[in-house]
mmCIF file of C-alpha atoms and ligand atoms in Angstrom:
data_model
loop_
_atom_site.group_PDB
_atom_site.id
_atom_site.type_symbol
_atom_site.label_atom_id
_atom_site.label_comp_id
_atom_site.label_asym_id
_atom_site.label_seq_id
_atom_site.Cartn_x
_atom_site.Cartn_y
_atom_site.Cartn_z
ATOM 1 C CA UNK A 80 9.754 -27.043 37.646
ATOM 2 C CA UNK A 81 11.843 -29.386 39.784
ATOM 3 C CA UNK A 82 10.237 -32.826 39.669
ATOM 4 C CA UNK A 83 9.628 -34.655 42.909
ATOM 5 C CA UNK A 84 10.465 -38.363 42.680
ATOM 6 C CA UNK A 85 9.800 -41.120 45.156
ATOM 7 C CA UNK A 86 11.829 -44.321 44.848
ATOM 8 C CA UNK A 87 10.430 -47.506 46.336
ATOM 9 C CA UNK A 88 13.116 -50.166 45.977
ATOM 10 C CA UNK A 89 11.070 -52.887 47.700
ATOM 11 C CA UNK A 90 12.218 -56.468 48.155
ATOM 12 C CA UNK A 91 14.306 -59.219 46.535
ATOM 13 C CA UNK A 92 16.008 -57.904 43.401
ATOM 14 C CA UNK A 93 14.171 -54.560 43.820
ATOM 15 C CA UNK A 94 17.051 -52.824 45.686
ATOM 16 C CA UNK A 95 19.617 -54.387 43.306
ATOM 17 C CA UNK A 96 18.015 -52.862 40.202
ATOM 18 C CA UNK A 97 16.983 -49.610 41.908
ATOM 19 C CA UNK A 98 20.339 -48.484 43.300
ATOM 20 C CA UNK A 99 22.114 -48.539 39.918
ATOM 21 C CA UNK A 100 19.110 -46.940 38.228
ATOM 22 C CA UNK A 101 19.193 -44.011 40.663
ATOM 23 C CA UNK A 102 22.897 -43.592 39.945
ATOM 24 C CA UNK A 103 22.117 -43.506 36.223
ATOM 25 C CA UNK A 104 19.407 -40.894 36.866
ATOM 26 C CA UNK A 105 21.864 -38.744 38.800
ATOM 27 C CA UNK A 106 24.452 -39.037 36.048
ATOM 28 C CA UNK A 107 21.876 -38.110 33.389
ATOM 29 C CA UNK A 108 20.685 -35.099 35.381
ATOM 30 C CA UNK A 109 24.247 -33.778 35.564
ATOM 31 C CA UNK A 110 24.961 -34.409 31.911
ATOM 32 C CA UNK A 111 21.690 -32.966 30.636
ATOM 33 C CA UNK A 112 21.241 -30.343 33.355
ATOM 34 C CA UNK A 113 17.848 -31.170 34.776
ATOM 35 C CA UNK A 114 16.854 -31.136 38.419
ATOM 36 C CA UNK A 115 14.836 -33.409 40.617
ATOM 37 C CA UNK A 116 14.206 -34.078 44.292
ATOM 38 C CA UNK A 117 14.399 -37.668 45.419
ATOM 39 C CA UNK A 118 12.944 -39.376 48.477
ATOM 40 C CA UNK A 119 13.329 -43.076 49.163
ATOM 41 C CA UNK A 120 10.583 -44.899 51.039
ATOM 42 C CA UNK A 121 9.554 -48.348 52.223
ATOM 43 C CA UNK A 122 6.977 -50.506 50.440
ATOM 44 C CA UNK A 123 6.294 -54.227 50.684
ATOM 45 C CA UNK A 124 8.120 -56.795 52.787
ATOM 46 C CA UNK A 125 10.837 -54.343 53.889
ATOM 47 C CA UNK A 126 8.094 -52.081 55.274
ATOM 48 C CA UNK A 127 6.474 -55.023 57.094
ATOM 49 C CA UNK A 128 9.842 -55.856 58.661
ATOM 50 C CA UNK A 129 10.566 -52.311 59.801
ATOM 51 C CA UNK A 130 7.115 -50.859 60.494
ATOM 52 C CA UNK A 131 4.705 -53.794 60.585
ATOM 53 C CA UNK A 132 2.652 -52.850 57.499
ATOM 54 C CA UNK A 133 3.393 -53.018 53.741
ATOM 55 C CA UNK A 134 2.262 -49.459 52.897
ATOM 56 C CA UNK A 135 3.212 -47.073 55.732
ATOM 57 C CA UNK A 136 1.390 -43.741 55.904
ATOM 58 C CA UNK A 137 4.685 -41.894 55.354
ATOM 59 C CA UNK A 138 5.178 -43.738 52.051
ATOM 60 C CA UNK A 139 1.647 -43.048 50.859
ATOM 61 C CA UNK A 140 1.906 -39.345 51.749
ATOM 62 C CA UNK A 141 5.246 -38.990 49.949
ATOM 63 C CA UNK A 142 3.807 -40.712 46.868
ATOM 64 C CA UNK A 143 0.743 -38.458 46.866
ATOM 65 C CA UNK A 144 3.017 -35.411 46.868
ATOM 66 C CA UNK A 145 5.284 -36.688 44.094
ATOM 67 C CA UNK A 146 5.243 -36.142 40.342
ATOM 68 C CA UNK A 147 6.504 -39.661 39.749
ATOM 69 C CA UNK A 148 7.215 -42.875 41.600
ATOM 70 C CA UNK A 149 9.880 -45.389 40.635
ATOM 71 C CA UNK A 150 9.198 -48.862 41.999
ATOM 72 C CA UNK A 151 11.554 -51.872 41.982
ATOM 73 C CA UNK A 152 9.593 -54.937 43.068
ATOM 74 C CA UNK A 153 7.941 -56.251 46.210
ATOM 75 C CA UNK A 154 7.115 -59.616 47.770
ATOM 76 C CA UNK A 155 8.797 -62.915 48.448
ATOM 77 C CA UNK A 156 8.447 -66.225 50.302
ATOM 78 C CA UNK A 157 9.491 -64.650 53.609
ATOM 79 C CA UNK A 158 6.119 -62.896 53.856
ATOM 80 C CA UNK A 159 3.912 -65.592 52.314
ATOM 81 C CA UNK A 160 2.271 -66.339 55.659
ATOM 82 C CA UNK A 161 2.219 -62.745 56.924
ATOM 83 C CA UNK A 162 -1.244 -61.533 58.013
ATOM 84 C CA UNK A 163 -0.925 -58.696 55.486
ATOM 85 C CA UNK A 164 1.284 -59.478 52.500
ATOM 86 C CA UNK A 165 3.612 -57.121 50.599
ATOM 87 C CA UNK A 166 1.390 -57.422 47.511
ATOM 88 C CA UNK A 167 -1.476 -55.817 49.431
ATOM 89 C CA UNK A 168 0.710 -52.750 49.938
ATOM 90 C CA UNK A 169 1.254 -52.409 46.197
ATOM 91 C CA UNK A 170 -2.448 -52.886 45.442
ATOM 92 C CA UNK A 171 -3.419 -50.313 48.076
ATOM 93 C CA UNK A 172 -0.891 -47.879 46.604
ATOM 94 C CA UNK A 173 -2.321 -48.307 43.096
ATOM 95 C CA UNK A 174 -5.856 -47.914 44.397
ATOM 96 C CA UNK A 175 -5.152 -44.927 46.671
ATOM 97 C CA UNK A 176 -3.380 -43.069 43.878
ATOM 98 C CA UNK A 177 -6.095 -44.055 41.350
ATOM 99 C CA UNK A 178 -3.469 -45.489 38.997
ATOM 100 C CA UNK A 179 -6.140 -46.942 36.750
ATOM 101 C CA UNK A 180 -4.228 -47.418 33.489
ATOM 102 C CA UNK A 181 -1.109 -49.543 33.269
ATOM 103 C CA UNK A 182 0.827 -49.206 30.018
ATOM 104 C CA UNK A 183 3.001 -52.233 29.227
ATOM 105 C CA UNK A 184 4.885 -51.966 25.921
ATOM 106 C CA UNK A 185 6.487 -54.858 24.054
ATOM 107 C CA UNK A 186 8.831 -53.751 21.314
ATOM 108 C CA UNK A 187 11.173 -56.201 19.618
ATOM 109 C CA UNK A 188 14.051 -54.178 18.233
ATOM 110 C CA UNK A 189 16.172 -55.745 15.469
ATOM 111 C CA UNK A 190 18.946 -56.356 18.053
ATOM 112 C CA UNK A 191 16.519 -58.406 20.177
ATOM 113 C CA UNK A 192 15.344 -60.811 17.483
ATOM 114 C CA UNK A 193 18.189 -63.225 18.261
ATOM 115 C CA UNK A 194 17.133 -63.345 21.943
ATOM 116 C CA UNK A 195 13.564 -64.409 21.267
ATOM 117 C CA UNK A 196 12.511 -68.030 21.706
ATOM 118 C CA UNK A 197 10.393 -67.552 18.561
ATOM 119 C CA UNK A 198 11.526 -67.694 14.940
ATOM 120 C CA UNK A 199 12.784 -64.356 13.500
ATOM 121 C CA UNK A 200 10.062 -64.200 10.834
ATOM 122 C CA UNK A 201 7.383 -64.384 13.532
ATOM 123 C CA UNK A 202 8.937 -61.977 15.975
ATOM 124 C CA UNK A 203 10.618 -59.221 13.955
ATOM 125 C CA UNK A 204 8.935 -55.806 13.988
ATOM 126 C CA UNK A 205 6.669 -56.804 16.869
ATOM 127 C CA UNK A 206 5.554 -53.592 18.544
ATOM 128 C CA UNK A 207 2.451 -53.443 20.711
ATOM 129 C CA UNK A 208 1.263 -52.010 24.001
ATOM 130 C CA UNK A 209 -0.938 -53.721 26.551
ATOM 131 C CA UNK A 210 -3.225 -51.232 28.291
ATOM 132 C CA UNK A 211 -4.151 -53.007 31.499
ATOM 133 C CA UNK A 212 -6.974 -51.753 33.713
ATOM 134 C CA UNK A 213 -5.275 -51.566 37.126
ATOM 135 C CA UNK A 214 -7.677 -50.544 39.871
ATOM 136 C CA UNK A 215 -10.738 -52.714 39.283
ATOM 137 C CA UNK A 216 -11.858 -56.239 38.551
ATOM 138 C CA UNK A 217 -11.238 -59.330 40.631
ATOM 139 C CA UNK A 218 -8.208 -57.746 42.356
ATOM 140 C CA UNK A 219 -10.464 -55.378 44.285
ATOM 141 C CA UNK A 220 -14.016 -56.825 44.246
ATOM 142 C CA UNK A 221 -15.790 -57.577 47.525
ATOM 143 C CA UNK A 222 -16.600 -59.926 49.131
ATOM 144 C CA UNK A 223 -13.319 -61.792 49.295
ATOM 145 C CA UNK A 224 -13.621 -64.726 51.674
ATOM 146 C CA UNK A 225 -11.272 -67.578 52.472
ATOM 147 C CA UNK A 226 -12.954 -70.326 54.489
ATOM 148 C CA UNK A 227 -11.554 -73.768 55.204
ATOM 149 C CA UNK A 228 -13.582 -75.541 52.537
ATOM 150 C CA UNK A 229 -14.565 -72.748 50.174
ATOM 151 C CA UNK A 230 -13.308 -69.393 48.929
ATOM 152 C CA UNK A 231 -14.866 -66.428 47.179
ATOM 153 C CA UNK A 232 -13.443 -63.698 44.978
ATOM 154 C CA UNK A 233 -15.634 -61.095 43.308
ATOM 155 C CA UNK A 234 -15.194 -59.714 39.806
ATOM 156 C CA UNK A 235 -16.917 -56.352 39.376
ATOM 157 C CA UNK A 236 -16.544 -53.747 36.662
ATOM 158 C CA UNK A 237 -18.559 -50.588 36.301
ATOM 159 C CA UNK A 238 -19.313 -49.000 32.968
ATOM 160 C CA UNK A 239 -17.337 -45.885 33.872
ATOM 161 C CA UNK A 240 -14.227 -47.879 34.796
ATOM 162 C CA UNK A 241 -14.350 -49.544 31.380
ATOM 163 C CA UNK A 242 -14.978 -46.238 29.613
ATOM 164 C CA UNK A 243 -11.948 -44.676 31.305
ATOM 165 C CA UNK A 244 -9.547 -47.407 30.240
ATOM 166 C CA UNK A 245 -11.085 -47.570 26.756
ATOM 167 C CA UNK A 246 -10.352 -43.870 26.170
ATOM 168 C CA UNK A 247 -6.713 -44.398 27.175
ATOM 169 C CA UNK A 248 -6.421 -47.236 24.654
ATOM 170 C CA UNK A 249 -8.110 -45.414 21.758
ATOM 171 C CA UNK A 250 -6.125 -42.204 22.384
ATOM 172 C CA UNK A 251 -2.911 -44.231 22.411
ATOM 173 C CA UNK A 252 -3.854 -46.019 19.191
ATOM 174 C CA UNK A 253 -4.245 -42.618 17.532
ATOM 175 C CA UNK A 254 -0.550 -41.950 18.199
ATOM 176 C CA UNK A 255 0.385 -45.324 16.687
ATOM 177 C CA UNK A 256 -1.136 -47.640 14.071
ATOM 178 C CA UNK A 257 -4.834 -46.977 14.745
ATOM 179 C CA UNK A 258 -5.757 -50.454 15.917
ATOM 180 C CA UNK A 259 -7.242 -51.581 19.244
ATOM 181 C CA UNK A 260 -7.677 -55.217 20.228
ATOM 182 C CA UNK A 261 -10.011 -55.570 23.193
ATOM 183 C CA UNK A 262 -9.536 -58.789 25.137
ATOM 184 C CA UNK A 263 -12.256 -60.338 27.275
ATOM 185 C CA UNK A 264 -14.039 -63.605 28.119
ATOM 186 C CA UNK A 265 -17.380 -62.528 26.741
ATOM 187 C CA UNK A 266 -18.473 -66.108 26.064
ATOM 188 C CA UNK A 267 -18.590 -66.801 29.833
ATOM 189 C CA UNK A 268 -18.329 -63.742 32.105
ATOM 190 C CA UNK A 269 -21.008 -61.121 32.718
ATOM 191 C CA UNK A 270 -18.302 -58.531 33.426
ATOM 192 C CA UNK A 271 -16.844 -59.262 29.996
ATOM 193 C CA UNK A 272 -20.239 -58.772 28.324
ATOM 194 C CA UNK A 273 -20.389 -55.302 29.871
ATOM 195 C CA UNK A 274 -16.736 -54.798 28.908
ATOM 196 C CA UNK A 275 -17.371 -55.563 25.223
ATOM 197 C CA UNK A 276 -20.564 -53.511 25.050
ATOM 198 C CA UNK A 277 -18.851 -50.506 26.654
ATOM 199 C CA UNK A 278 -15.753 -50.738 24.457
ATOM 200 C CA UNK A 279 -18.049 -50.829 21.394
ATOM 201 C CA UNK A 280 -19.813 -47.679 22.579
ATOM 202 C CA UNK A 281 -16.564 -45.772 23.218
ATOM 203 C CA UNK A 282 -15.201 -46.927 19.832
ATOM 204 C CA UNK A 283 -17.936 -44.892 18.128
ATOM 205 C CA UNK A 284 -16.057 -41.758 19.241
ATOM 206 C CA UNK A 285 -12.954 -43.034 17.420
ATOM 207 C CA UNK A 286 -14.201 -44.063 13.955
ATOM 208 C CA UNK A 287 -10.675 -43.750 12.555
ATOM 209 C CA UNK A 288 -9.421 -46.523 14.879
ATOM 210 C CA UNK A 289 -9.989 -50.153 13.901
ATOM 211 C CA UNK A 290 -11.445 -52.228 16.745
ATOM 212 C CA UNK A 291 -11.307 -56.010 17.078
ATOM 213 C CA UNK A 292 -12.381 -58.241 19.941
ATOM 214 C CA UNK A 293 -10.552 -61.369 21.037
ATOM 215 C CA UNK A 294 -11.344 -63.876 23.731
ATOM 216 C CA UNK A 295 -8.474 -64.060 26.192
ATOM 217 C CA UNK A 296 -7.615 -67.708 25.521
ATOM 218 C CA UNK A 297 -7.353 -67.088 21.784
ATOM 219 C CA UNK A 298 -5.369 -63.901 22.396
ATOM 220 C CA UNK A 299 -2.793 -65.778 24.467
ATOM 221 C CA UNK A 300 -2.320 -68.128 21.510
ATOM 222 C CA UNK A 301 -2.136 -65.349 18.886
ATOM 223 C CA UNK A 302 0.545 -63.507 20.903
ATOM 224 C CA UNK A 303 2.829 -66.438 20.053
ATOM 225 C CA UNK A 304 1.432 -67.294 16.611
ATOM 226 C CA UNK A 305 1.514 -63.795 15.118
ATOM 227 C CA UNK A 306 2.459 -61.014 17.561
ATOM 228 C CA UNK A 307 3.017 -58.528 14.712
ATOM 229 C CA UNK A 308 -0.754 -58.172 14.282
ATOM 230 C CA UNK A 309 -1.170 -56.240 17.550
ATOM 231 C CA UNK A 310 -0.939 -52.497 18.079
ATOM 232 C CA UNK A 311 -2.848 -51.609 21.281
ATOM 233 C CA UNK A 312 -4.347 -54.368 23.403
ATOM 234 C CA UNK A 313 -6.821 -53.222 26.056
ATOM 235 C CA UNK A 314 -7.930 -55.588 28.747
ATOM 236 C CA UNK A 315 -9.049 -55.983 32.345
ATOM 237 C CA UNK A 316 -6.778 -56.256 35.353
ATOM 238 C CA UNK A 317 -6.155 -60.007 35.693
ATOM 239 C CA UNK A 318 -6.009 -60.784 31.964
ATOM 240 C CA UNK A 319 -3.571 -57.882 31.523
ATOM 241 C CA UNK A 320 -1.347 -59.200 34.298
ATOM 242 C CA UNK A 321 -1.104 -62.634 32.698
ATOM 243 C CA UNK A 322 -0.853 -61.575 29.048
ATOM 244 C CA UNK A 323 1.889 -59.040 29.805
ATOM 245 C CA UNK A 324 4.156 -61.642 31.428
ATOM 246 C CA UNK A 325 3.559 -63.818 28.356
ATOM 247 C CA UNK A 326 4.336 -60.877 26.049
ATOM 248 C CA UNK A 327 7.567 -60.125 27.930
ATOM 249 C CA UNK A 328 9.051 -63.383 26.654
ATOM 250 C CA UNK A 329 8.693 -62.334 23.005
ATOM 251 C CA UNK A 330 11.893 -60.247 23.142
ATOM 252 C CA UNK A 331 13.451 -62.892 25.397
ATOM 253 C CA UNK A 332 12.999 -62.117 29.102
ATOM 254 C CA UNK A 333 10.590 -60.946 31.756
ATOM 255 C CA UNK A 334 13.490 -58.787 32.935
ATOM 256 C CA UNK A 335 13.166 -56.536 29.870
ATOM 257 C CA UNK A 336 9.634 -55.185 30.255
ATOM 258 C CA UNK A 337 8.917 -51.723 31.687
ATOM 259 C CA UNK A 338 5.596 -50.151 32.590
ATOM 260 C CA UNK A 339 3.962 -46.843 33.440
ATOM 261 C CA UNK A 340 0.751 -46.423 35.414
ATOM 262 C CA UNK A 341 -1.302 -43.301 34.896
ATOM 263 C CA UNK A 342 -3.118 -41.642 37.730
ATOM 264 C CA UNK A 343 -5.090 -38.462 38.105
ATOM 265 C CA UNK A 344 -3.444 -35.012 38.062
ATOM 266 C CA UNK A 345 -0.542 -36.369 36.001
ATOM 267 C CA UNK A 346 0.929 -38.572 38.759
ATOM 268 C CA UNK A 347 2.645 -41.633 37.349
ATOM 269 C CA UNK A 348 4.229 -44.765 38.716
ATOM 270 C CA UNK A 349 6.975 -46.467 36.721
ATOM 271 C CA UNK A 350 7.952 -50.068 37.411
ATOM 272 C CA UNK A 351 9.271 -53.100 35.583
ATOM 273 C CA UNK A 352 6.522 -55.700 35.200
ATOM 274 C CA UNK A 353 8.497 -58.493 36.875
ATOM 275 C CA UNK A 354 8.490 -59.339 40.556
ATOM 276 C CA UNK A 355 11.135 -59.624 43.263
ATOM 277 C CA UNK A 356 12.630 -62.793 41.688
ATOM 278 C CA UNK A 357 13.440 -64.526 45.008
ATOM 279 C CA UNK A 358 15.234 -67.332 43.148
ATOM 280 C CA UNK A 359 18.034 -64.963 42.058
ATOM 281 C CA UNK A 360 17.794 -62.223 44.712
ATOM 282 C CA UNK A 361 21.094 -61.203 46.307
ATOM 283 C CA UNK A 362 23.132 -62.908 43.582
ATOM 284 C CA UNK A 363 23.908 -59.914 41.350
ATOM 285 C CA UNK A 364 22.122 -61.691 38.490
ATOM 286 C CA UNK A 365 19.042 -59.517 37.953
ATOM 287 C CA UNK A 366 18.488 -57.998 34.532
ATOM 288 C CA UNK A 367 18.187 -54.234 35.156
ATOM 289 C CA UNK A 368 16.927 -53.340 31.666
ATOM 290 C CA UNK A 369 13.207 -53.426 32.608
ATOM 291 C CA UNK A 370 13.919 -51.007 35.476
ATOM 292 C CA UNK A 371 16.093 -48.774 33.283
ATOM 293 C CA UNK A 372 13.454 -48.752 30.551
ATOM 294 C CA UNK A 373 10.920 -47.750 33.227
ATOM 295 C CA UNK A 374 13.226 -44.842 34.070
ATOM 296 C CA UNK A 375 13.293 -44.030 30.382
ATOM 297 C CA UNK A 376 9.462 -43.913 30.336
ATOM 298 C CA UNK A 377 9.677 -41.562 33.340
ATOM 299 C CA UNK A 378 12.171 -39.296 31.562
ATOM 300 C CA UNK A 379 9.922 -39.191 28.497
ATOM 301 C CA UNK A 380 6.570 -38.724 30.193
ATOM 302 C CA UNK A 381 7.144 -37.002 33.544
ATOM 303 C CA UNK A 382 10.275 -34.991 32.720
ATOM 304 C CA UNK A 383 9.286 -34.531 29.053
ATOM 305 C CA UNK A 384 12.941 -35.083 28.134
ATOM 306 C CA UNK A 385 12.537 -37.301 25.113
ATOM 307 C CA UNK A 386 16.144 -36.812 23.976
ATOM 308 C CA UNK A 387 17.409 -38.180 27.316
ATOM 309 C CA UNK A 388 14.977 -41.103 27.164
ATOM 310 C CA UNK A 389 16.068 -41.797 23.572
ATOM 311 C CA UNK A 390 19.701 -41.886 24.635
ATOM 312 C CA UNK A 391 19.053 -44.354 27.455
ATOM 313 C CA UNK A 392 17.057 -46.597 25.104
ATOM 314 C CA UNK A 393 19.775 -46.457 22.444
ATOM 315 C CA UNK A 394 22.319 -47.383 25.095
ATOM 316 C CA UNK A 395 20.330 -50.489 26.082
ATOM 317 C CA UNK A 396 19.815 -51.361 22.428
ATOM 318 C CA UNK A 397 23.555 -51.182 21.777
ATOM 319 C CA UNK A 398 24.463 -53.236 24.833
ATOM 320 C CA UNK A 399 22.057 -55.940 23.649
ATOM 321 C CA UNK A 400 23.471 -55.765 20.119
ATOM 322 C CA UNK A 401 26.942 -56.389 21.585
ATOM 323 C CA UNK A 402 25.681 -59.279 23.756
ATOM 324 C CA UNK A 403 26.259 -57.347 26.970
ATOM 325 C CA UNK A 404 23.431 -59.030 28.855
ATOM 326 C CA UNK A 405 22.654 -60.904 32.078
ATOM 327 C CA UNK A 406 22.087 -64.663 32.426
ATOM 328 C CA UNK A 407 18.353 -64.547 31.651
ATOM 329 C CA UNK A 408 19.336 -63.413 28.129
ATOM 330 C CA UNK A 409 22.157 -65.982 27.943
ATOM 331 C CA UNK A 410 24.734 -63.302 28.728
ATOM 332 C CA UNK A 411 27.775 -63.408 31.013
ATOM 333 C CA UNK A 412 27.287 -60.134 32.867
ATOM 334 C CA UNK A 413 26.251 -59.337 36.405
ATOM 335 C CA UNK A 414 23.775 -56.594 37.309
ATOM 336 C CA UNK A 415 26.724 -54.430 38.412
ATOM 337 C CA UNK A 416 28.528 -54.988 35.091
ATOM 338 C CA UNK A 417 25.495 -53.754 33.180
ATOM 339 C CA UNK A 418 25.179 -50.590 35.270
ATOM 340 C CA UNK A 419 28.894 -49.947 34.801
ATOM 341 C CA UNK A 420 28.517 -50.293 31.029
ATOM 342 C CA UNK A 421 25.464 -48.009 30.988
ATOM 343 C CA UNK A 422 27.312 -45.330 32.955
ATOM 344 C CA UNK A 423 30.346 -45.653 30.682
ATOM 345 C CA UNK A 424 28.107 -45.212 27.628
ATOM 346 C CA UNK A 425 26.451 -42.096 29.074
ATOM 347 C CA UNK A 426 29.842 -40.636 30.013
ATOM 348 C CA UNK A 427 31.108 -41.032 26.453
ATOM 349 C CA UNK A 428 27.898 -40.072 24.647
HETATM 350 P P1 NAD B 1118 8.962 -62.907 39.339
HETATM 351 O O1 NAD B 1118 8.584 -61.966 38.274
HETATM 352 O O2 NAD B 1118 9.589 -62.336 40.559
HETATM 353 O O3 NAD B 1118 9.950 -64.017 38.737
HETATM 354 C C1 NAD B 1118 9.559 -64.940 37.731
HETATM 355 C C2 NAD B 1118 10.822 -65.525 37.076
HETATM 356 O O4 NAD B 1118 11.428 -64.518 36.281
HETATM 357 C C3 NAD B 1118 11.870 -65.975 38.105
HETATM 358 O O5 NAD B 1118 12.527 -67.118 37.619
HETATM 359 C C4 NAD B 1118 12.824 -64.787 38.137
HETATM 360 O O6 NAD B 1118 14.155 -65.127 38.485
HETATM 361 C C5 NAD B 1118 12.752 -64.253 36.705
HETATM 362 N N1 NAD B 1118 12.971 -62.807 36.681
HETATM 363 C C6 NAD B 1118 12.091 -61.840 37.036
HETATM 364 N N2 NAD B 1118 12.645 -60.638 36.922
HETATM 365 C C7 NAD B 1118 13.899 -60.824 36.475
HETATM 366 C C8 NAD B 1118 14.981 -59.949 36.163
HETATM 367 N N3 NAD B 1118 14.874 -58.621 36.270
HETATM 368 N N4 NAD B 1118 16.140 -60.500 35.750
HETATM 369 C C9 NAD B 1118 16.272 -61.814 35.612
HETATM 370 N N5 NAD B 1118 15.296 -62.700 35.886
HETATM 371 C C10 NAD B 1118 14.118 -62.198 36.330
HETATM 372 O O7 NAD B 1118 7.647 -63.716 39.718
HETATM 373 P P2 NAD B 1118 7.385 -64.739 40.929
HETATM 374 O O8 NAD B 1118 8.618 -65.513 41.236
HETATM 375 O O9 NAD B 1118 6.163 -65.443 40.564
HETATM 376 O O10 NAD B 1118 7.055 -63.791 42.156
HETATM 377 C C11 NAD B 1118 7.996 -63.450 43.186
HETATM 378 C C12 NAD B 1118 7.385 -62.380 44.080
HETATM 379 O O11 NAD B 1118 7.284 -61.152 43.367
HETATM 380 C C13 NAD B 1118 5.961 -62.706 44.563
HETATM 381 O O12 NAD B 1118 5.873 -62.304 45.893
HETATM 382 C C14 NAD B 1118 5.076 -61.838 43.686
HETATM 383 O O13 NAD B 1118 3.869 -61.499 44.294
HETATM 384 C C15 NAD B 1118 5.956 -60.628 43.515
HETATM 385 N N6 NAD B 1118 5.673 -59.811 42.340
HETATM 386 C C16 NAD B 1118 5.817 -58.456 42.517
HETATM 387 C C17 NAD B 1118 5.639 -57.612 41.437
HETATM 388 C C18 NAD B 1118 5.832 -56.148 41.645
HETATM 389 O O14 NAD B 1118 6.468 -55.731 42.595
HETATM 390 N N7 NAD B 1118 5.309 -55.294 40.787
HETATM 391 C C19 NAD B 1118 5.349 -58.135 40.173
HETATM 392 C C20 NAD B 1118 5.225 -59.519 40.032
HETATM 393 C C21 NAD B 1118 5.394 -60.352 41.128
HETATM 394 C C1 IPM B 1119 2.328 -57.032 38.636
HETATM 395 C C2 IPM B 1119 2.271 -58.001 39.789
HETATM 396 C C3 IPM B 1119 1.188 -57.584 40.762
HETATM 397 C C4 IPM B 1119 -0.156 -57.725 40.045
HETATM 398 C C5 IPM B 1119 1.152 -58.359 42.103
HETATM 399 C C6 IPM B 1119 2.478 -58.297 42.813
HETATM 400 C C7 IPM B 1119 0.074 -57.884 42.990
HETATM 401 O O1 IPM B 1119 2.109 -59.299 39.334
HETATM 402 O O2 IPM B 1119 2.568 -55.844 38.870
HETATM 403 O O3 IPM B 1119 2.189 -57.463 37.481
HETATM 404 O O4 IPM B 1119 -0.725 -58.819 39.976
HETATM 405 O O5 IPM B 1119 -0.631 -56.708 39.536
HETATM 406 MN MN1 MN B 1120 2.293 -59.498 37.183
#
């Protein structure tokens, strides 16, 4: 069946990493003879500028009708004071599409060891996945009130929300090394007490999977001290946001990390974990590997073309091995250079 894709380039470096990625997708589809339909839509600051709101109805409808969504990045200082910010568009999109599970892998390939700020012995063979709950917690709890001299956010989790994300984590662990680390703040937060109790209950259905619990502060330390110990980390929305940016630095750059968000009826959204990088936007400096690896996740999961995904990943691996990288990885190349090299590789493969 022809897959329907929606591309949301967004703001800042979003369009810079999206345009080349769509060219790579087109090249791959010709080489490997698969078909897709593509629509491009507005999300974030660009949508505010053109239509007054960050998630226009036309974008939401197109996304609901798609098999997969590719997202660049949204946000930036231009809209910091806007009555509705670009980020609210992204959160509404995740919530409307029930994209409850966000899969954020960190895999340090041998070629990447030299790029890590950590010592090789600590970093080599690191391979874990953060399963971040994406549609609950303090991001969505009500009330949310900003007064002049006080402010309120609300952190709510229901048992069923925790059960749903727990099953994703345990199922994933069964395809890997059979270990789940659940991260919470059980020593302080009521929501984390429910989290731990619920994870324990779900774990009983997966006796073959080892379960450990870590408090989030200790986990953030252990990610640096001994990242090899992790296989699948499952955690709530805000902790997952923070820990995944930390984890992205293990192989050397935030610009390397992809993600996939799982919704109902098989709909998925693929996006790099980084933001719109306003400090380098428009300068042809953005690292496109996180976006390309998100495309690779899309090829593997939505298109079920693992050989095409493998080829794209091998290409990125080889470029890194040959020091063909952008500035964030101490390389000399521009974003355009990298796309050119990727397309050359695919042509010759
Ligand atoms: P950021 O992720 O945009 O940037 C953090 C740092 O990492 C910056 O120094 C940036 O230059 C660098 N960086 C990020 N991606 C890079 C890449 N591909 N190549 C090279 N360097 C890269 O985070 P921020 O600056 O805190 O946020 C900027 C805006 O992005 C904010 O509006 C924020 O809300 C938004 N944001 C959006 C998303 C998303 O669209 N999913 C994710 C995170 C942040
Ligand atoms: C991410 C981002 C978003 C989040 C922002 C832009 C709302 O940081 O995708 O990691 O916090 O989830
Ligand atoms: Mn984030």
